């Protein structure tokens, strides 16, 4: 599993949301282990970006905020 994550990190990931979803399940220790496991600089930089910035990001709106904006529930918006 670690090598799958490292392989994904070594690819051209441009979306922080993908990076967040990929690394969110890991503890800080697990992320540091991934960094130690790889010699690929790009993977190390992405893990570092997640640790220093992305893991602290929280969504500030709720489903109720979406409903209040006027959007109606649909197959694409399950509220």
Short mmCIF file of N, CA, C and O in Angstrom, two decimals:
data_model
loop_
_atom_site.label_atom_id
_atom_site.label_comp_id
_atom_site.label_asym_id
_atom_site.label_seq_id
_atom_site.Cartn_x
_atom_site.Cartn_y
_atom_site.Cartn_z
N UNK A 1 0.82 -1.19 0.00
CA UNK A 1 0.00 0.00 0.00
C UNK A 1 0.87 1.26 0.00
O UNK A 1 0.55 2.21 -0.68
N UNK A 2 1.94 1.27 0.75
CA UNK A 2 2.84 2.43 0.80
C UNK A 2 3.42 2.72 -0.57
O UNK A 2 3.51 3.89 -0.97
N UNK A 3 3.78 1.67 -1.29
CA UNK A 3 4.39 1.88 -2.60
C UNK A 3 3.37 2.40 -3.61
O UNK A 3 3.72 3.16 -4.52
N UNK A 4 2.11 2.03 -3.44
CA UNK A 4 1.07 2.55 -4.31
C UNK A 4 0.92 4.06 -4.09
O UNK A 4 0.81 4.83 -5.04
N UNK A 5 0.93 4.47 -2.83
CA UNK A 5 0.81 5.90 -2.50
C UNK A 5 2.02 6.66 -3.04
O UNK A 5 1.87 7.72 -3.65
N UNK A 6 3.21 6.13 -2.83
CA UNK A 6 4.42 6.79 -3.32
C UNK A 6 4.39 6.90 -4.83
O UNK A 6 4.74 7.94 -5.40
N UNK A 7 3.94 5.84 -5.50
CA UNK A 7 3.84 5.87 -6.96
C UNK A 7 2.86 6.96 -7.40
O UNK A 7 3.13 7.71 -8.33
N UNK A 8 1.73 7.07 -6.71
CA UNK A 8 0.75 8.10 -7.04
C UNK A 8 1.34 9.50 -6.81
O UNK A 8 1.11 10.41 -7.60
N UNK A 9 2.10 9.66 -5.74
CA UNK A 9 2.70 10.95 -5.44
C UNK A 9 3.77 11.34 -6.45
O UNK A 9 4.06 12.52 -6.64
N UNK A 10 4.36 10.36 -7.08
CA UNK A 10 5.42 10.62 -8.05
C UNK A 10 4.87 11.07 -9.39
O UNK A 10 5.60 11.55 -10.24
N UNK A 11 3.58 10.90 -9.57
CA UNK A 11 2.94 11.32 -10.83
C UNK A 11 2.61 12.81 -10.76
O UNK A 11 2.72 13.44 -9.73
N UNK A 12 2.16 13.33 -11.86
CA UNK A 12 1.87 14.75 -11.97
C UNK A 12 0.52 15.08 -11.34
O UNK A 12 -0.46 15.28 -12.03
N UNK A 13 0.46 15.12 -10.03
CA UNK A 13 -0.76 15.48 -9.31
C UNK A 13 -0.79 17.00 -9.20
O UNK A 13 0.10 17.60 -8.63
N UNK A 14 -1.84 17.60 -9.75
CA UNK A 14 -1.93 19.05 -9.70
C UNK A 14 -3.03 19.53 -8.76
O UNK A 14 -3.08 20.71 -8.44
N UNK A 15 -3.90 18.62 -8.34
CA UNK A 15 -5.02 19.04 -7.48
C UNK A 15 -4.70 18.75 -6.02
O UNK A 15 -4.42 17.61 -5.65
N UNK A 16 -4.76 19.79 -5.23
CA UNK A 16 -4.54 19.62 -3.80
C UNK A 16 -5.61 18.73 -3.18
O UNK A 16 -5.35 18.04 -2.20
N UNK A 17 -6.82 18.75 -3.75
CA UNK A 17 -7.90 17.92 -3.21
C UNK A 17 -7.57 16.43 -3.35
O UNK A 17 -7.85 15.64 -2.44
N UNK A 18 -6.95 16.04 -4.46
CA UNK A 18 -6.54 14.64 -4.63
C UNK A 18 -5.45 14.30 -3.62
O UNK A 18 -5.48 13.24 -2.99
N UNK A 19 -4.50 15.18 -3.47
CA UNK A 19 -3.42 14.97 -2.52
C UNK A 19 -3.97 14.84 -1.10
O UNK A 19 -3.57 13.96 -0.34
N UNK A 20 -4.92 15.67 -0.76
CA UNK A 20 -5.55 15.63 0.56
C UNK A 20 -6.23 14.28 0.79
O UNK A 20 -6.05 13.65 1.83
N UNK A 21 -7.03 13.85 -0.18
CA UNK A 21 -7.77 12.59 -0.03
C UNK A 21 -6.81 11.39 0.03
O UNK A 21 -7.08 10.42 0.73
N UNK A 22 -5.72 11.46 -0.69
CA UNK A 22 -4.75 10.37 -0.70
C UNK A 22 -4.02 10.24 0.63
O UNK A 22 -3.80 9.13 1.13
N UNK A 23 -3.65 11.36 1.22
CA UNK A 23 -2.81 11.33 2.43
C UNK A 23 -3.58 11.47 3.73
O UNK A 23 -3.03 11.18 4.80
N UNK A 24 -4.82 11.86 3.68
CA UNK A 24 -5.61 12.09 4.90
C UNK A 24 -5.66 10.88 5.83
O UNK A 24 -5.62 11.05 7.05
N UNK A 25 -5.73 9.65 5.34
CA UNK A 25 -5.82 8.52 6.27
C UNK A 25 -4.56 8.27 7.10
O UNK A 25 -4.61 7.54 8.09
N UNK A 26 -3.45 8.86 6.73
CA UNK A 26 -2.18 8.57 7.39
C UNK A 26 -1.94 9.47 8.60
O UNK A 26 -2.24 10.65 8.58
N UNK A 27 -1.36 8.90 9.62
CA UNK A 27 -0.91 9.67 10.78
C UNK A 27 0.35 10.45 10.39
O UNK A 27 0.95 10.18 9.34
N UNK A 28 0.74 11.38 11.23
CA UNK A 28 1.98 12.11 10.99
C UNK A 28 3.15 11.15 10.89
O UNK A 28 4.01 11.28 10.01
N UNK A 29 3.18 10.17 11.77
CA UNK A 29 4.28 9.18 11.75
C UNK A 29 4.27 8.39 10.45
O UNK A 29 5.32 8.10 9.88
N UNK A 30 3.07 8.03 9.98
CA UNK A 30 2.95 7.30 8.72
C UNK A 30 3.43 8.13 7.54
O UNK A 30 4.10 7.62 6.64
N UNK A 31 3.13 9.42 7.56
CA UNK A 31 3.58 10.31 6.49
C UNK A 31 5.10 10.46 6.50
O UNK A 31 5.75 10.45 5.45
N UNK A 32 5.66 10.58 7.69
CA UNK A 32 7.12 10.68 7.80
C UNK A 32 7.78 9.38 7.35
O UNK A 32 8.85 9.40 6.72
N UNK A 33 7.13 8.26 7.62
CA UNK A 33 7.64 6.97 7.15
C UNK A 33 7.63 6.93 5.62
O UNK A 33 8.61 6.48 5.00
N UNK A 34 6.55 7.42 5.00
CA UNK A 34 6.50 7.47 3.54
C UNK A 34 7.63 8.33 2.98
O UNK A 34 8.25 7.97 1.98
N UNK A 35 7.88 9.46 3.64
CA UNK A 35 8.97 10.34 3.19
C UNK A 35 10.32 9.62 3.28
O UNK A 35 11.17 9.75 2.40
N UNK A 36 10.52 8.87 4.35
CA UNK A 36 11.78 8.16 4.53
C UNK A 36 11.90 7.00 3.55
O UNK A 36 13.01 6.64 3.14
N UNK A 37 10.77 6.44 3.16
CA UNK A 37 10.76 5.26 2.30
C UNK A 37 11.14 5.59 0.85
O UNK A 37 11.69 4.75 0.16
N UNK A 38 10.85 6.81 0.42
CA UNK A 38 11.08 7.16 -0.98
C UNK A 38 12.33 8.03 -1.15
O UNK A 38 12.71 8.77 -0.25
N UNK A 39 12.91 7.92 -2.32
CA UNK A 39 14.01 8.81 -2.67
C UNK A 39 13.57 9.79 -3.77
O UNK A 39 14.38 10.52 -4.29
N UNK A 40 12.27 9.79 -4.06
CA UNK A 40 11.72 10.66 -5.10
C UNK A 40 11.38 12.02 -4.50
O UNK A 40 10.48 12.13 -3.66
N UNK A 41 12.08 13.02 -4.91
CA UNK A 41 11.94 14.36 -4.34
C UNK A 41 10.53 14.91 -4.50
O UNK A 41 9.99 15.54 -3.59
N UNK A 42 9.91 14.66 -5.64
CA UNK A 42 8.56 15.18 -5.88
C UNK A 42 7.57 14.59 -4.87
O UNK A 42 6.70 15.30 -4.34
N UNK A 43 7.69 13.32 -4.56
CA UNK A 43 6.82 12.69 -3.57
C UNK A 43 7.05 13.29 -2.19
O UNK A 43 6.10 13.59 -1.45
N UNK A 44 8.31 13.51 -1.83
CA UNK A 44 8.64 14.12 -0.53
C UNK A 44 8.04 15.53 -0.43
O UNK A 44 7.52 15.91 0.62
N UNK A 45 8.13 16.29 -1.50
CA UNK A 45 7.59 17.66 -1.49
C UNK A 45 6.07 17.66 -1.33
O UNK A 45 5.52 18.51 -0.63
N UNK A 46 5.39 16.72 -1.95
CA UNK A 46 3.94 16.66 -1.83
C UNK A 46 3.52 16.24 -0.43
O UNK A 46 2.54 16.78 0.11
N UNK A 47 4.23 15.32 0.17
CA UNK A 47 3.94 14.93 1.55
C UNK A 47 4.19 16.12 2.48
O UNK A 47 3.40 16.40 3.38
N UNK A 48 5.26 16.84 2.25
CA UNK A 48 5.58 18.01 3.05
C UNK A 48 4.50 19.08 2.91
O UNK A 48 4.10 19.70 3.90
N UNK A 49 4.01 19.30 1.70
CA UNK A 49 2.92 20.25 1.47
C UNK A 49 1.69 19.84 2.26
O UNK A 49 1.04 20.67 2.91
N UNK A 50 1.38 18.56 2.25
CA UNK A 50 0.22 18.08 3.00
C UNK A 50 0.41 18.32 4.50
O UNK A 50 -0.48 18.83 5.17
N UNK A 51 1.58 17.93 5.01
CA UNK A 51 1.83 18.07 6.45
C UNK A 51 1.79 19.53 6.88
O UNK A 51 1.20 19.88 7.90
N UNK A 52 2.41 20.40 6.10
CA UNK A 52 2.54 21.80 6.53
C UNK A 52 1.32 22.65 6.23
O UNK A 52 1.06 23.62 6.96
N UNK A 53 0.53 22.30 5.22
CA UNK A 53 -0.58 23.18 4.83
C UNK A 53 -1.93 22.47 4.70
O UNK A 53 -2.90 22.87 5.33
N UNK A 54 -1.99 21.45 3.88
CA UNK A 54 -3.28 20.91 3.47
C UNK A 54 -4.04 20.20 4.58
O UNK A 54 -5.26 20.25 4.61
N UNK A 55 -3.36 19.54 5.49
CA UNK A 55 -4.08 18.78 6.51
C UNK A 55 -4.81 19.69 7.49
O UNK A 55 -5.68 19.24 8.22
N UNK A 56 -4.49 20.96 7.51
CA UNK A 56 -5.13 21.90 8.43
C UNK A 56 -6.35 22.58 7.82
O UNK A 56 -7.04 23.32 8.51
N UNK A 57 -6.60 22.36 6.54
CA UNK A 57 -7.71 23.02 5.86
C UNK A 57 -9.02 22.34 6.25
O UNK A 57 -9.14 21.12 6.22
N UNK A 58 -9.99 23.14 6.62
CA UNK A 58 -11.32 22.66 6.98
C UNK A 58 -12.35 23.38 6.12
O UNK A 58 -12.22 24.58 5.84
N UNK A 59 -13.39 22.66 5.73
CA UNK A 59 -14.48 23.26 4.97
C UNK A 59 -15.28 24.15 5.92
O UNK A 59 -15.65 23.72 7.01
N UNK A 60 -15.56 25.36 5.48
CA UNK A 60 -16.24 26.31 6.34
C UNK A 60 -17.74 26.41 6.08
O UNK A 60 -18.42 27.17 6.73
N UNK A 61 -18.25 25.65 5.13
CA UNK A 61 -19.69 25.68 4.90
C UNK A 61 -20.26 24.28 5.06
O UNK A 61 -19.54 23.30 5.02
N UNK A 62 -21.56 24.24 5.24
CA UNK A 62 -22.24 22.98 5.51
C UNK A 62 -23.24 22.68 4.40
O UNK A 62 -23.47 23.50 3.51
N UNK A 63 -23.85 21.53 4.49
CA UNK A 63 -24.91 21.18 3.56
C UNK A 63 -26.05 22.18 3.63
O UNK A 63 -26.67 22.52 2.62
N UNK A 64 -26.32 22.66 4.84
CA UNK A 64 -27.39 23.66 5.00
C UNK A 64 -27.04 24.95 4.26
O UNK A 64 -27.92 25.58 3.68
N UNK A 65 -25.77 25.33 4.25
CA UNK A 65 -25.35 26.50 3.50
C UNK A 65 -25.62 26.32 2.01
O UNK A 65 -26.02 27.26 1.32
N UNK A 66 -25.41 25.11 1.51
CA UNK A 66 -25.65 24.83 0.09
C UNK A 66 -27.14 24.94 -0.21
O UNK A 66 -27.55 25.55 -1.20
N UNK A 67 -27.97 24.37 0.65
CA UNK A 67 -29.43 24.47 0.48
C UNK A 67 -29.86 25.94 0.52
O UNK A 67 -30.65 26.39 -0.31
N UNK A 68 -29.32 26.69 1.47
CA UNK A 68 -29.67 28.10 1.61
C UNK A 68 -29.26 28.93 0.39
O UNK A 68 -29.83 29.98 0.13
N UNK A 69 -28.27 28.45 -0.35
CA UNK A 69 -27.83 29.17 -1.55
C UNK A 69 -28.80 28.99 -2.70
O UNK A 69 -28.68 29.65 -3.72
N UNK A 70 -29.76 28.06 -2.54
CA UNK A 70 -30.77 27.88 -3.58
C UNK A 70 -30.62 26.62 -4.40
O UNK A 70 -31.46 26.32 -5.24
N UNK A 71 -29.55 25.87 -4.19
CA UNK A 71 -29.38 24.62 -4.95
C UNK A 71 -30.34 23.57 -4.41
O UNK A 71 -30.57 23.46 -3.21
N UNK A 72 -30.92 22.82 -5.32
CA UNK A 72 -31.87 21.77 -4.95
C UNK A 72 -31.15 20.41 -4.96
O UNK A 72 -30.24 20.20 -5.74
N UNK A 73 -31.58 19.52 -4.07
CA UNK A 73 -31.01 18.15 -4.08
C UNK A 73 -31.22 17.51 -5.45
O UNK A 73 -32.22 17.72 -6.11
N UNK A 74 -30.23 16.77 -5.88
CA UNK A 74 -30.27 16.07 -7.18
C UNK A 74 -29.38 14.85 -7.06
O UNK A 74 -28.73 14.65 -6.04
N UNK A 75 -29.31 14.04 -8.12
CA UNK A 75 -28.39 12.89 -8.07
C UNK A 75 -26.93 13.30 -7.86
O UNK A 75 -26.13 12.56 -7.35
N UNK A 76 -26.59 14.54 -8.24
CA UNK A 76 -25.22 15.02 -8.08
C UNK A 76 -25.02 15.77 -6.77
O UNK A 76 -23.91 16.00 -6.34
N UNK A 77 -26.10 16.16 -6.16
CA UNK A 77 -26.04 16.90 -4.90
C UNK A 77 -26.98 16.21 -3.92
O UNK A 77 -28.17 16.48 -3.88
N UNK A 78 -26.43 15.30 -3.16
CA UNK A 78 -27.22 14.48 -2.25
C UNK A 78 -27.25 15.14 -0.88
O UNK A 78 -26.32 15.02 -0.10
N UNK A 79 -28.32 15.87 -0.60
CA UNK A 79 -28.45 16.56 0.68
C UNK A 79 -29.62 15.99 1.46
O UNK A 79 -30.60 15.62 0.98
#
